[in-house]
Coordinates of C-alpha atoms in Angstrom, one line a residue:
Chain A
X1 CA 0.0 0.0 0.0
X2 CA 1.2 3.3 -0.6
X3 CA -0.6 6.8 -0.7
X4 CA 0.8 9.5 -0.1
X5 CA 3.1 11.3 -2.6
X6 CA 6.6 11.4 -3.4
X7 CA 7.3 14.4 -1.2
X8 CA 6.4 12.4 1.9
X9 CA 8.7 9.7 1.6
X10 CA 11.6 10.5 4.0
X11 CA 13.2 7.4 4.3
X12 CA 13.2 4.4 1.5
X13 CA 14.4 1.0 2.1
X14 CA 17.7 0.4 0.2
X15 CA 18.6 3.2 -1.1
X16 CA 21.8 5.2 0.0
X17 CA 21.2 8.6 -0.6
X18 CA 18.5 10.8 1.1
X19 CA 14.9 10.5 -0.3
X20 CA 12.9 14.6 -0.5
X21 CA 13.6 15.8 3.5
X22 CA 11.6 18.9 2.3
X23 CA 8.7 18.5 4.0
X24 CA 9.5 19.3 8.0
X25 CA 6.4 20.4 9.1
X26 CA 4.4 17.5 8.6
X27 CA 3.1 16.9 11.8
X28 CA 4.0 13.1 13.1
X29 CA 0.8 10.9 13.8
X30 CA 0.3 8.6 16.0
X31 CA -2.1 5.8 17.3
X32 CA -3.2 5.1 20.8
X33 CA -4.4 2.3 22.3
X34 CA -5.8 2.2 25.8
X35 CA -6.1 -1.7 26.8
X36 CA -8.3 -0.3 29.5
X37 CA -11.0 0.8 27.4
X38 CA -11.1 -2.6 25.4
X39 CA -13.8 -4.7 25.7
X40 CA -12.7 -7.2 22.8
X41 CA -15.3 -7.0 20.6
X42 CA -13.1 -7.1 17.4
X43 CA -14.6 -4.3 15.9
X44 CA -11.5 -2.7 14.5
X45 CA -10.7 -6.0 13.0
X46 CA -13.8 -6.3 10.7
X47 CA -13.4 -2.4 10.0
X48 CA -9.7 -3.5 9.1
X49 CA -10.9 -6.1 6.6
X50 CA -13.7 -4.0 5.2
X51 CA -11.7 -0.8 4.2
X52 CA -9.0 -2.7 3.3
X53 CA -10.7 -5.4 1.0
X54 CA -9.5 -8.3 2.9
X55 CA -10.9 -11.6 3.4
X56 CA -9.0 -14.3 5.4
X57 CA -9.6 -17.6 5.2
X58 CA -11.9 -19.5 7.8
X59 CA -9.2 -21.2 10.4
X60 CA -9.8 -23.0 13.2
X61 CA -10.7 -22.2 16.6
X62 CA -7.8 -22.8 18.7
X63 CA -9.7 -22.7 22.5
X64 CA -9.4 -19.4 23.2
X65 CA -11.1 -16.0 22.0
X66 CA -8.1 -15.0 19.7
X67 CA -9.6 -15.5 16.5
X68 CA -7.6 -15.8 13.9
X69 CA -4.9 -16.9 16.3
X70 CA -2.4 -14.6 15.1
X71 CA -1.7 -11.9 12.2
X72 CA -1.8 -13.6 8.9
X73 CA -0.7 -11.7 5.1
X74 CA -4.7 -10.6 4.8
X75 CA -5.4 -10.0 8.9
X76 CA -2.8 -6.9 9.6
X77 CA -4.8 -6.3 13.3
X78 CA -6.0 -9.0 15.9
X79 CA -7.0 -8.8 19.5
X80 CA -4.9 -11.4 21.3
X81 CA -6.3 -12.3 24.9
X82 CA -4.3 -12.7 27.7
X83 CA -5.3 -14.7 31.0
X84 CA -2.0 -13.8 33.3
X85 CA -1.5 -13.4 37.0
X86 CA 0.4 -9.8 37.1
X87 CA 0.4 -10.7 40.8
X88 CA 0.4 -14.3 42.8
X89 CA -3.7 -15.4 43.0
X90 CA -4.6 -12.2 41.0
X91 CA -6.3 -13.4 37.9
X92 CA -6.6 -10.7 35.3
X93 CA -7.7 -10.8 31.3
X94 CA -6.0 -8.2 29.0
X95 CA -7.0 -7.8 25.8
X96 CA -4.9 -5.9 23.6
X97 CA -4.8 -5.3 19.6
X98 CA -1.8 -6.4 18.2
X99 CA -0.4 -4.5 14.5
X100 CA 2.3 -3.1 13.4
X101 CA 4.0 -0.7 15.7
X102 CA 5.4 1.8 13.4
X103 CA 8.6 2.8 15.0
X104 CA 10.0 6.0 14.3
X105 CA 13.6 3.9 13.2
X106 CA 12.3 0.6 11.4
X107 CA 13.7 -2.4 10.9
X108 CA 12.0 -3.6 8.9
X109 CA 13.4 -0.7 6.7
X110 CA 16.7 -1.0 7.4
X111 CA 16.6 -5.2 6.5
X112 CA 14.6 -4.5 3.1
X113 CA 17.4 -5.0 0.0
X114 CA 14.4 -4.1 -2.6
X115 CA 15.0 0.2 -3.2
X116 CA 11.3 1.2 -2.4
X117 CA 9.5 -1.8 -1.2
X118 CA 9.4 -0.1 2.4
X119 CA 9.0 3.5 2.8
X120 CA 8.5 5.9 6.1
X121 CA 6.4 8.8 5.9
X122 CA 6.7 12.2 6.7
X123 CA 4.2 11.8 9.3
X124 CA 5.7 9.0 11.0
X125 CA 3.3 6.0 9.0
X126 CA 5.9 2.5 7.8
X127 CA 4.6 1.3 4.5
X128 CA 5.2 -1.7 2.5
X129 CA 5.3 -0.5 -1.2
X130 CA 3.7 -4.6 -2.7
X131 CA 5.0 -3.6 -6.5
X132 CA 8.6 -3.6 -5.3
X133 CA 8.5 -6.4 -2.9
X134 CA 10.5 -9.1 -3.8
X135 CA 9.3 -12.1 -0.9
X136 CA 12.8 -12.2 0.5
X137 CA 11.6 -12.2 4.0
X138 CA 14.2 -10.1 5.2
X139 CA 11.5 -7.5 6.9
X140 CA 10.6 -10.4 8.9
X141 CA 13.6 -10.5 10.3
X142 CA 14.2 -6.9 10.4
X143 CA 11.2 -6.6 13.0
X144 CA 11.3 -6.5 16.3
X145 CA 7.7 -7.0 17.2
X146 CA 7.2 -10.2 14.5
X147 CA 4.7 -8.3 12.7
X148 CA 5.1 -8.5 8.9
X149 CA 3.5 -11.7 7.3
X150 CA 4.4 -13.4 3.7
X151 CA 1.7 -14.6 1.8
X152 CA 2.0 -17.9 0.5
X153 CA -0.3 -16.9 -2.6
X154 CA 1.8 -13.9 -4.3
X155 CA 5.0 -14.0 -1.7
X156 CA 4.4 -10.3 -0.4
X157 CA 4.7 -8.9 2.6
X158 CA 1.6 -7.3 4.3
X159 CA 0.9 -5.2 7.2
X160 CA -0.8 -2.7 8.9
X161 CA -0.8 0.7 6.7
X162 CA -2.5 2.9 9.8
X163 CA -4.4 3.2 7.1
X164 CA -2.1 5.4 4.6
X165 CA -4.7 6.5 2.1
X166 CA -7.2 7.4 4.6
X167 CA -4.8 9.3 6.7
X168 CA -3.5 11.1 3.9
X169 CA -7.3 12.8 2.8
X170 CA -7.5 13.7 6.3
X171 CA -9.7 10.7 8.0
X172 CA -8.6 8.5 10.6
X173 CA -7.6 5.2 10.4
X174 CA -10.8 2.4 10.0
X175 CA -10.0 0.8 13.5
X176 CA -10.1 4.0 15.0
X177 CA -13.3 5.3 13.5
X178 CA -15.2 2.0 14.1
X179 CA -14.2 1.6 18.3
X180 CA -17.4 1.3 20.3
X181 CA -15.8 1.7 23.2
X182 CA -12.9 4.9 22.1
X183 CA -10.0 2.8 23.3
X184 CA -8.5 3.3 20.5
X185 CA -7.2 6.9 19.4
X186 CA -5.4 8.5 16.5
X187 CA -3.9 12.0 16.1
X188 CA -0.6 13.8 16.3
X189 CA 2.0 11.9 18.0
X190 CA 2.2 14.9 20.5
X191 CA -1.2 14.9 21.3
X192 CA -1.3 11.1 21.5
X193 CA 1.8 11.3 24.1
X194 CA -0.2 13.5 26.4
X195 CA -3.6 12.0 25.9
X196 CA -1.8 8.7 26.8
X197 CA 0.1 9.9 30.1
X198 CA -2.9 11.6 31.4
X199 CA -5.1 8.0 31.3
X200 CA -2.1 5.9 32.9
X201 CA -2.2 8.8 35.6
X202 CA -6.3 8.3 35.8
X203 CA -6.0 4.6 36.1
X204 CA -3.0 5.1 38.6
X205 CA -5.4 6.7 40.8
X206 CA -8.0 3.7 40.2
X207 CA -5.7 1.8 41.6
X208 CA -3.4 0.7 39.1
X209 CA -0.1 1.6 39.9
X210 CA 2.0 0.5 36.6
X211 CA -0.1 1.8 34.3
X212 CA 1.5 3.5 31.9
X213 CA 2.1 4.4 28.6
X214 CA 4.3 2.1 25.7
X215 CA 6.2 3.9 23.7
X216 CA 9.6 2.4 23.2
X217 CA 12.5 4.7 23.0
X218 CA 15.0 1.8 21.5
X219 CA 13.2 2.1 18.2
X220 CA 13.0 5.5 18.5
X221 CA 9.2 5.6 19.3
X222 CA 6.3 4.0 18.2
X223 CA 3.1 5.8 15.6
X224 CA 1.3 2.9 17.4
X225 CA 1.2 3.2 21.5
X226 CA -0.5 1.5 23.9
X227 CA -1.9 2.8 27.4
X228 CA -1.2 -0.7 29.5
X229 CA -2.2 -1.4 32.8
X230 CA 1.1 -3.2 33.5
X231 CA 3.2 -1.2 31.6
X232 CA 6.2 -2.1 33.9
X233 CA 5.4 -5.9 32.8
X234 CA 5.0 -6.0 28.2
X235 CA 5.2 -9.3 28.4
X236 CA 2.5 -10.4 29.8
X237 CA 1.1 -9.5 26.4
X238 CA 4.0 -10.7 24.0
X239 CA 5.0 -7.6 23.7
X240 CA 9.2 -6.9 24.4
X241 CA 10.0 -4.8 27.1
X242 CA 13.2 -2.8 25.6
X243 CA 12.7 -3.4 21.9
X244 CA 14.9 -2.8 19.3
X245 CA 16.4 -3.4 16.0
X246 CA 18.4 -6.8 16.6
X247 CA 22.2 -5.8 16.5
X248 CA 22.8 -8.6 14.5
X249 CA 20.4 -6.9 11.8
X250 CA 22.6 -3.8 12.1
X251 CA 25.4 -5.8 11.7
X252 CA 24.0 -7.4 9.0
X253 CA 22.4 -4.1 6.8
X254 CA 24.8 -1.8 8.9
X255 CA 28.4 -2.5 9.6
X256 CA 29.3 -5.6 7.1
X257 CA 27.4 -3.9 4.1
X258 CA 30.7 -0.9 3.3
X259 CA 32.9 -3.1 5.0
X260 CA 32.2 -6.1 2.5
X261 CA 31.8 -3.8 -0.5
X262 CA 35.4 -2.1 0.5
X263 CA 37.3 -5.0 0.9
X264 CA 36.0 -7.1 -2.1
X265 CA 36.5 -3.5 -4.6
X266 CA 39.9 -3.0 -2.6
X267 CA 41.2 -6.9 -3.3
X268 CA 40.4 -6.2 -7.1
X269 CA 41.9 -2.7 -7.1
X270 CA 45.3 -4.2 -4.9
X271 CA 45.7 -6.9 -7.3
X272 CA 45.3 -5.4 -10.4
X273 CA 48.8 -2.4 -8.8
X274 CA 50.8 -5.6 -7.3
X275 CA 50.3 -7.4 -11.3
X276 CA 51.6 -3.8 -12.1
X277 CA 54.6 -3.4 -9.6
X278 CA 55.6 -7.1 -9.5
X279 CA 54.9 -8.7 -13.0
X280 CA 53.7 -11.8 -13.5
X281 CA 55.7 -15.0 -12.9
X282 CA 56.9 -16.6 -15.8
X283 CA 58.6 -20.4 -16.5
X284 CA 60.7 -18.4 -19.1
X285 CA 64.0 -18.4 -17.1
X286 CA 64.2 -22.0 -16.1
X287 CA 62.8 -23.1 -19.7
X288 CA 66.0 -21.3 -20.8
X289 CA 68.1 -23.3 -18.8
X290 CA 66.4 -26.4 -20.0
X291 CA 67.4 -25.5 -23.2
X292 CA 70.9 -24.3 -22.0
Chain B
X1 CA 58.5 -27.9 -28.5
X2 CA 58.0 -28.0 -24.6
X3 CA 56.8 -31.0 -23.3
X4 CA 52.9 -30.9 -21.9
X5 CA 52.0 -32.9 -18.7
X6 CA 48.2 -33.7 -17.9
X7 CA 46.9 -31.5 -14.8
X8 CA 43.2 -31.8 -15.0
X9 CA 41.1 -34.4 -16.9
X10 CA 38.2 -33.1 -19.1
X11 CA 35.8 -34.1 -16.0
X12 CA 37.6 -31.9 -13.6
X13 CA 38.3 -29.2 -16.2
X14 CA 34.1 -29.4 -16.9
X15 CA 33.3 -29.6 -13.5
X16 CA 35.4 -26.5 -12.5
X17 CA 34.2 -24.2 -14.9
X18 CA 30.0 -25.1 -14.1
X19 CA 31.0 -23.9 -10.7
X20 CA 32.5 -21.1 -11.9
X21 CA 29.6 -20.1 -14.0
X22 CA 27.0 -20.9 -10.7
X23 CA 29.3 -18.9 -8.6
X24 CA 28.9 -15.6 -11.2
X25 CA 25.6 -16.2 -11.5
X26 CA 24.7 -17.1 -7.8
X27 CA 27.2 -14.3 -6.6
X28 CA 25.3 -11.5 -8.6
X29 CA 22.1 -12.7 -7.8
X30 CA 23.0 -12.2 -3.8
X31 CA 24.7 -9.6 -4.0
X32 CA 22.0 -7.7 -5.5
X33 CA 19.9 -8.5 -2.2
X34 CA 23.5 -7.5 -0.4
X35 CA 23.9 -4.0 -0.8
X36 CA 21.5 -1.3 -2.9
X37 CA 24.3 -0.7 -4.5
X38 CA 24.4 -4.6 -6.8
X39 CA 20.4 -4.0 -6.7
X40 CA 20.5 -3.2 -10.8
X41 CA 22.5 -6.9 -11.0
X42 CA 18.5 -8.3 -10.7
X43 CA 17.7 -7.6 -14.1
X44 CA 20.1 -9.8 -15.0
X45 CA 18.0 -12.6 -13.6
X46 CA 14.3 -10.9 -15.1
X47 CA 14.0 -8.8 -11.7
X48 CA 14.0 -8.9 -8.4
X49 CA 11.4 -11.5 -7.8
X50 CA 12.9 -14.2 -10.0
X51 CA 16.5 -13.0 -8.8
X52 CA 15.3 -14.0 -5.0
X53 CA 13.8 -17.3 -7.0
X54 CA 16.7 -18.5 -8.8
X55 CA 19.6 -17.1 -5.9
X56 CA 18.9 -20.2 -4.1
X57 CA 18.5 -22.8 -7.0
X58 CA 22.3 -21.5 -8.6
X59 CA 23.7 -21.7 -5.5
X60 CA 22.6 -25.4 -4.8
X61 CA 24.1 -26.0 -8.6
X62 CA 27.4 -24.4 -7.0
X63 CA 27.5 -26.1 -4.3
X64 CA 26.8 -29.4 -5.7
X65 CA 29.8 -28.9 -8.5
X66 CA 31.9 -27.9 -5.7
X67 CA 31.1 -31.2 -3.6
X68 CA 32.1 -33.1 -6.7
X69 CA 35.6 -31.6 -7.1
X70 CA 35.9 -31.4 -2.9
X71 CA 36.0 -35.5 -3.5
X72 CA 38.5 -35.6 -5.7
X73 CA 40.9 -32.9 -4.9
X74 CA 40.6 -32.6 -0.5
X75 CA 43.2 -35.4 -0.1
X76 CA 45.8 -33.1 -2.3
X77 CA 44.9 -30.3 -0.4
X78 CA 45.8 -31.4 2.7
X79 CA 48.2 -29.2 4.8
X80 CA 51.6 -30.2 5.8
X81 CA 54.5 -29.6 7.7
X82 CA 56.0 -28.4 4.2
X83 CA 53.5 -25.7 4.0
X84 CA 54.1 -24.1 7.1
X85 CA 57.9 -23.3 5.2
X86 CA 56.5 -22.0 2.6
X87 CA 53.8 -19.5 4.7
X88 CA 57.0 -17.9 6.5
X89 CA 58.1 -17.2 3.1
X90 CA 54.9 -15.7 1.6
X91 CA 56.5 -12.3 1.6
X92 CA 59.4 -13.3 -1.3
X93 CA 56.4 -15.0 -3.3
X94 CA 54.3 -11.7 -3.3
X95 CA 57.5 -9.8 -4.0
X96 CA 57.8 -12.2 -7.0
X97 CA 61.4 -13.7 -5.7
X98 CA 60.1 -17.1 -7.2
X99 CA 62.9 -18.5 -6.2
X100 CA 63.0 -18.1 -2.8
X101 CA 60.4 -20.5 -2.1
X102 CA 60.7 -24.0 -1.1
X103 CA 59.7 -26.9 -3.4
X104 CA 56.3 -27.7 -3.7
X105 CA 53.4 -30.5 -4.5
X106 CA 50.5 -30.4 -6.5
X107 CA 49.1 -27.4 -4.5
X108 CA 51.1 -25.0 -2.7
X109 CA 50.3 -23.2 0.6
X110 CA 48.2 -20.4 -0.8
X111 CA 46.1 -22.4 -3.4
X112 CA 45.5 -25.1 -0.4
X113 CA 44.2 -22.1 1.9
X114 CA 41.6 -20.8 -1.0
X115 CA 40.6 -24.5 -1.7
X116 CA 39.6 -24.5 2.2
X117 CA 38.4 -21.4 2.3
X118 CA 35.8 -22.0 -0.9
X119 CA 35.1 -25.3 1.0
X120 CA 34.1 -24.0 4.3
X121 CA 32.1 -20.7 3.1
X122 CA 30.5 -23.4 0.8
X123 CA 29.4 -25.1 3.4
X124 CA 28.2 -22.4 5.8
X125 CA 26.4 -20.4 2.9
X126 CA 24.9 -23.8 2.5
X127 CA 23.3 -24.9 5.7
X128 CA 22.6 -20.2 6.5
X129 CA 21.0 -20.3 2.9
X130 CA 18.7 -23.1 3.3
X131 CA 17.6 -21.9 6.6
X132 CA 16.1 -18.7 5.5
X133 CA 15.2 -19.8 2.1
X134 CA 12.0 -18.7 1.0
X135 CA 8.7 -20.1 1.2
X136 CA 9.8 -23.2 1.6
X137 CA 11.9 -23.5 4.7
X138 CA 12.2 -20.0 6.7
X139 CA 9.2 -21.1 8.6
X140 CA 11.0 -23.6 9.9
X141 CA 13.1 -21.5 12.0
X142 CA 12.9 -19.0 15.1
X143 CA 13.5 -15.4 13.3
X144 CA 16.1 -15.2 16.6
X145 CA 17.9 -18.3 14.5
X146 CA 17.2 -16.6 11.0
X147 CA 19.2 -13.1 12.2
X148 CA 22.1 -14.9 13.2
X149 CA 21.8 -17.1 9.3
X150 CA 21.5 -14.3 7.5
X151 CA 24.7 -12.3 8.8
X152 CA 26.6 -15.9 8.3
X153 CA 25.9 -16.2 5.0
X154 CA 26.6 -12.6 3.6
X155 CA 30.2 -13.1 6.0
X156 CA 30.6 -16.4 3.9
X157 CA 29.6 -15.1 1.0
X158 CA 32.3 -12.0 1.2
X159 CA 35.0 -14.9 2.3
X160 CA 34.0 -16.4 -0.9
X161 CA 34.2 -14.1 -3.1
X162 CA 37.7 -12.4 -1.7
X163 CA 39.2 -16.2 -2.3
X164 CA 37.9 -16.0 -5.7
X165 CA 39.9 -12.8 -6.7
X166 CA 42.4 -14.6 -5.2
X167 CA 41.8 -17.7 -7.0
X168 CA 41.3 -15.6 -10.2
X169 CA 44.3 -13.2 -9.4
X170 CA 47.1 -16.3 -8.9
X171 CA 45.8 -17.8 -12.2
X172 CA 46.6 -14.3 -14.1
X173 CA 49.3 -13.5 -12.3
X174 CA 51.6 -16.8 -12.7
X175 CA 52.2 -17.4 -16.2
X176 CA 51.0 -20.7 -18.1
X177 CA 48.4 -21.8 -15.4
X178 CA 45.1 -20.9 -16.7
X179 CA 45.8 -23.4 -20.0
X180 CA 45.3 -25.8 -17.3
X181 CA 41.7 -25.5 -17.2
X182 CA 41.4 -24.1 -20.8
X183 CA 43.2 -27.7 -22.2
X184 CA 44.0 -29.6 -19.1
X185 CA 47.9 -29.4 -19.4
X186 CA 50.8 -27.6 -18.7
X187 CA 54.2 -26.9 -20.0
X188 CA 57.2 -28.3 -18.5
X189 CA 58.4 -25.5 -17.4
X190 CA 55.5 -24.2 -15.8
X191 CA 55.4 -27.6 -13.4
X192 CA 59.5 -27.2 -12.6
X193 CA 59.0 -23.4 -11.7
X194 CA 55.8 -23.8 -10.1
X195 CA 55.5 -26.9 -8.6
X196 CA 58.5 -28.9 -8.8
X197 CA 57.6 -32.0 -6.6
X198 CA 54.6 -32.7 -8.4
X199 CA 56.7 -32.3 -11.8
X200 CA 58.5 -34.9 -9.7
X201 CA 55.9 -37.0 -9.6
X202 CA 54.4 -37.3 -12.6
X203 CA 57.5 -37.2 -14.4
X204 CA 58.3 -40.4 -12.8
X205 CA 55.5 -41.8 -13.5
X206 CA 56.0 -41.6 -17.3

């Protein structure tokens, strides 16, 4: 999916040089979801597959409400349900919408080898661009949240878009506009920061203490946050308490990539001066002598 | 007219040059997923699509011409207590001071290091390709497990490809060796100059 115009794109997946940084005052969006507000209902899922034209296939059920059981190439949003114990003989359910996170530094981005295939916006949204896509599976692995999904039908990788299109006309994204219950939010990332503190310090005073807001500062900040109740515990809802890019990703796309290219131009480049310093080793002498 | 001895029979001569064709063609087609800057290398291959669909295919063809000429060549390969001479005098080899360096087999130090070299990152862009190859077994594996493949295989790719300019360098740079894999023979000469125990060898055996 992408949307907005050429002007927007501020970062492009393999490509080396800067894409249009023109356009600075684009304010950066951002989602928020408060788990506290959530009822389940799946709403923003089935306003997910309408706007979006998707249909997944019927699965199975797998015992528990999650349902399908996890994100799939045509389901880019799915509440997962969690029955944990935060503390000893304190049962609690959380519900929370799992998506893409949009981090402000993607790695998903930074894995891609296809120029264009992944592109940031000016606003903050992480788009997968299908025509360039190759089906490497690299931005799988680029990921720190295990988000992106190949299909097995056309071997592209799909996601969440925050909805791209509508948000570039000026509408919200679907999930946000279908929410019964207003647990989920969308609007500048400022905003979204405050709105979000403000309801972990309401449901502080309702008795939660470690509520709080998600909005991890190793990927430079998420366009997708999420109000938790237990925001000093992420895992109790699969999500990663310090994520960031892998460092063997930025290894991989990082440090190796003008290392590699150096050494394999420099071996070429060294060999070609030492044949022109040295000369090439010839039998002629010791023929000679043969023949001597 | 100098006298020709038999290096390489037709087989071997056959064999090297398919995996030298696979490893071109295998070695753009990765390094066009490697760095942006090989990206163009895809439309070589009809794209990037096809290039990630036939990366994987070429380099099973490499790999399995490799393991063919592994069986017959490791055993000469094999490194010595006569090699270890020879390393200390690298220096006078690279200067050109041919004659500075202590007799040799079949194979000398460097060519023996390259062989292993090519066999090893063979092996591990083998096993790191596999892992993460697309759609078929990358499901297999934790995407902890795929991070570490994928850095292995471009680091074993790189090692193979800097023993190939190697490989290819040696085989400009000393005289009379690429007719070797062009006709299968060798000069005289070349074989006293370059490999005297070998000339040894086969000499007596004539």
């Amino acid at each position: 999916m992408s949307s907005l115009q050429s002007l927007d794109v501020v970062a492009r997946s393999a490509t080396t040089l800067p894409t249009p940084q023109i356009r600075t005052a684009a304010p950066h969006v951002a989602k928020l979801i408060d788990e506290s507000k959530c009822i389940g209902c799946k709403a923003c899922q089935v306003a997910c597959m309408n706007w979006n034209d998707l249909r997944d296939d019927i699965g199975n059920n797998v015992g528990v409400y999650d349902n399908p059981s996890d994100l799939t190439p045509s389901s880019w949003t799915v509440m997962k349900f969690f029955e944990v114990e935060p503390t000893e003989g304190n049962l609690e359910w959380l519900i929370r919408k799992d998506g893409c996170m949009h981090c402000e530094d993607p790695g998903c981005l930074k894995a891609c080898p296809s120029p264009g295939a992944i592109v940031k916006y000016a606003n903050g949204i992480v788009d997968f661009v299908s025509e360039n896509c190759i089906g490497c599976g690299y931005c799988v692995k680029g990921c720190p949240f295990d988000v992106p999904r190949i299909s097995q039908k056309d071997n592209k990788a799909y996601k969440c878009t925050l909805c791209s299109d509508r948000v570039s006309v000026g509408l919200e994204p679907a999930c946000v506009k279908t929410c019964p219950t207003g647990a989920i939010s969308y609007g500048t990332k400022d905003d979204m920061v405050a709105y979000g503190n403000r309801r972990a310090e309401e449901l502080k005073e309702r008795g939660h203490q470690n509520a709080g807001l998600y909005n991890p500062e190793g990927v430079g900040g998420t366009h997708v946050m999420y109000v938790l109740k237990h925001a000093d515990k992420p895992q109790l809802e699969d999500l990663p308490a310090n994520p960031s890019v892998s460092p063997l990703v930025s290894l991989w796309k990082g440090t190796t990539k003008p290392l590699a290219v150096a050494s394999m131009l420099g071996a070429m480049v060294l060999g070609f001066f030492h044949y022109m310093k040295v000369g090439p080793i010839e039998e002629k002498e010791k023929t000679e002598k043969e023949g001597a | 007219m100098a006298r020709m001895l038999q290096r390489y029979s037709d087989s071997e001569r056959m064999n090297h040059w398919f995996i030298a064709l696979t490893f071109v063609l295998a070695g753009l087609s990765g390094l066009a997923f490697f760095h942006p800057a090989f990206f163009f290398f895809v439309n070589l291959f009809g794209g990037g699509s096809w290039a990630r669909i036939l990366h994987p295919l070429l380099g099973l063809l490499m790999v399995a011409g490799f393991a063919l000429l592994f069986a017959k060549l490791w055993r000469d390969n094999l490194i010595n207590a006569a090699d270890h001479e020879w390393r200390k005098k690298m220096g006078e080899m690279l200067r050109g001071n041919k004659a500075a360096m202590p007799p040799v087999g079949k194979y000398n130090f460097g060519q023996k290091v390259t062989f292993w070299a090519m066999a090893i990152s063979l092996a591990v862009l083998l096993v790191t390709g596999v892992m993460f190859w697309r759609p078929w077994f990358a499901p297999l594996f934790p995407i902890g497990l795929l991070r570490v493949a994928v850095l292995l295989h471009s680091i074993a790719a790189v090692v193979l490809i800097l023993s190939t300019i190697m490989h290819v360098y040696a085989a400009i740079w000393v005289k009379g060796t690429l007719r070797a894999m062009t006709r299968g023979t060798v000069t005289e000469g070349w074989a006293q100059v370059n490999h005297p125990l070998w000339h040894e060898q086969v000499s007596k055996g004539n």
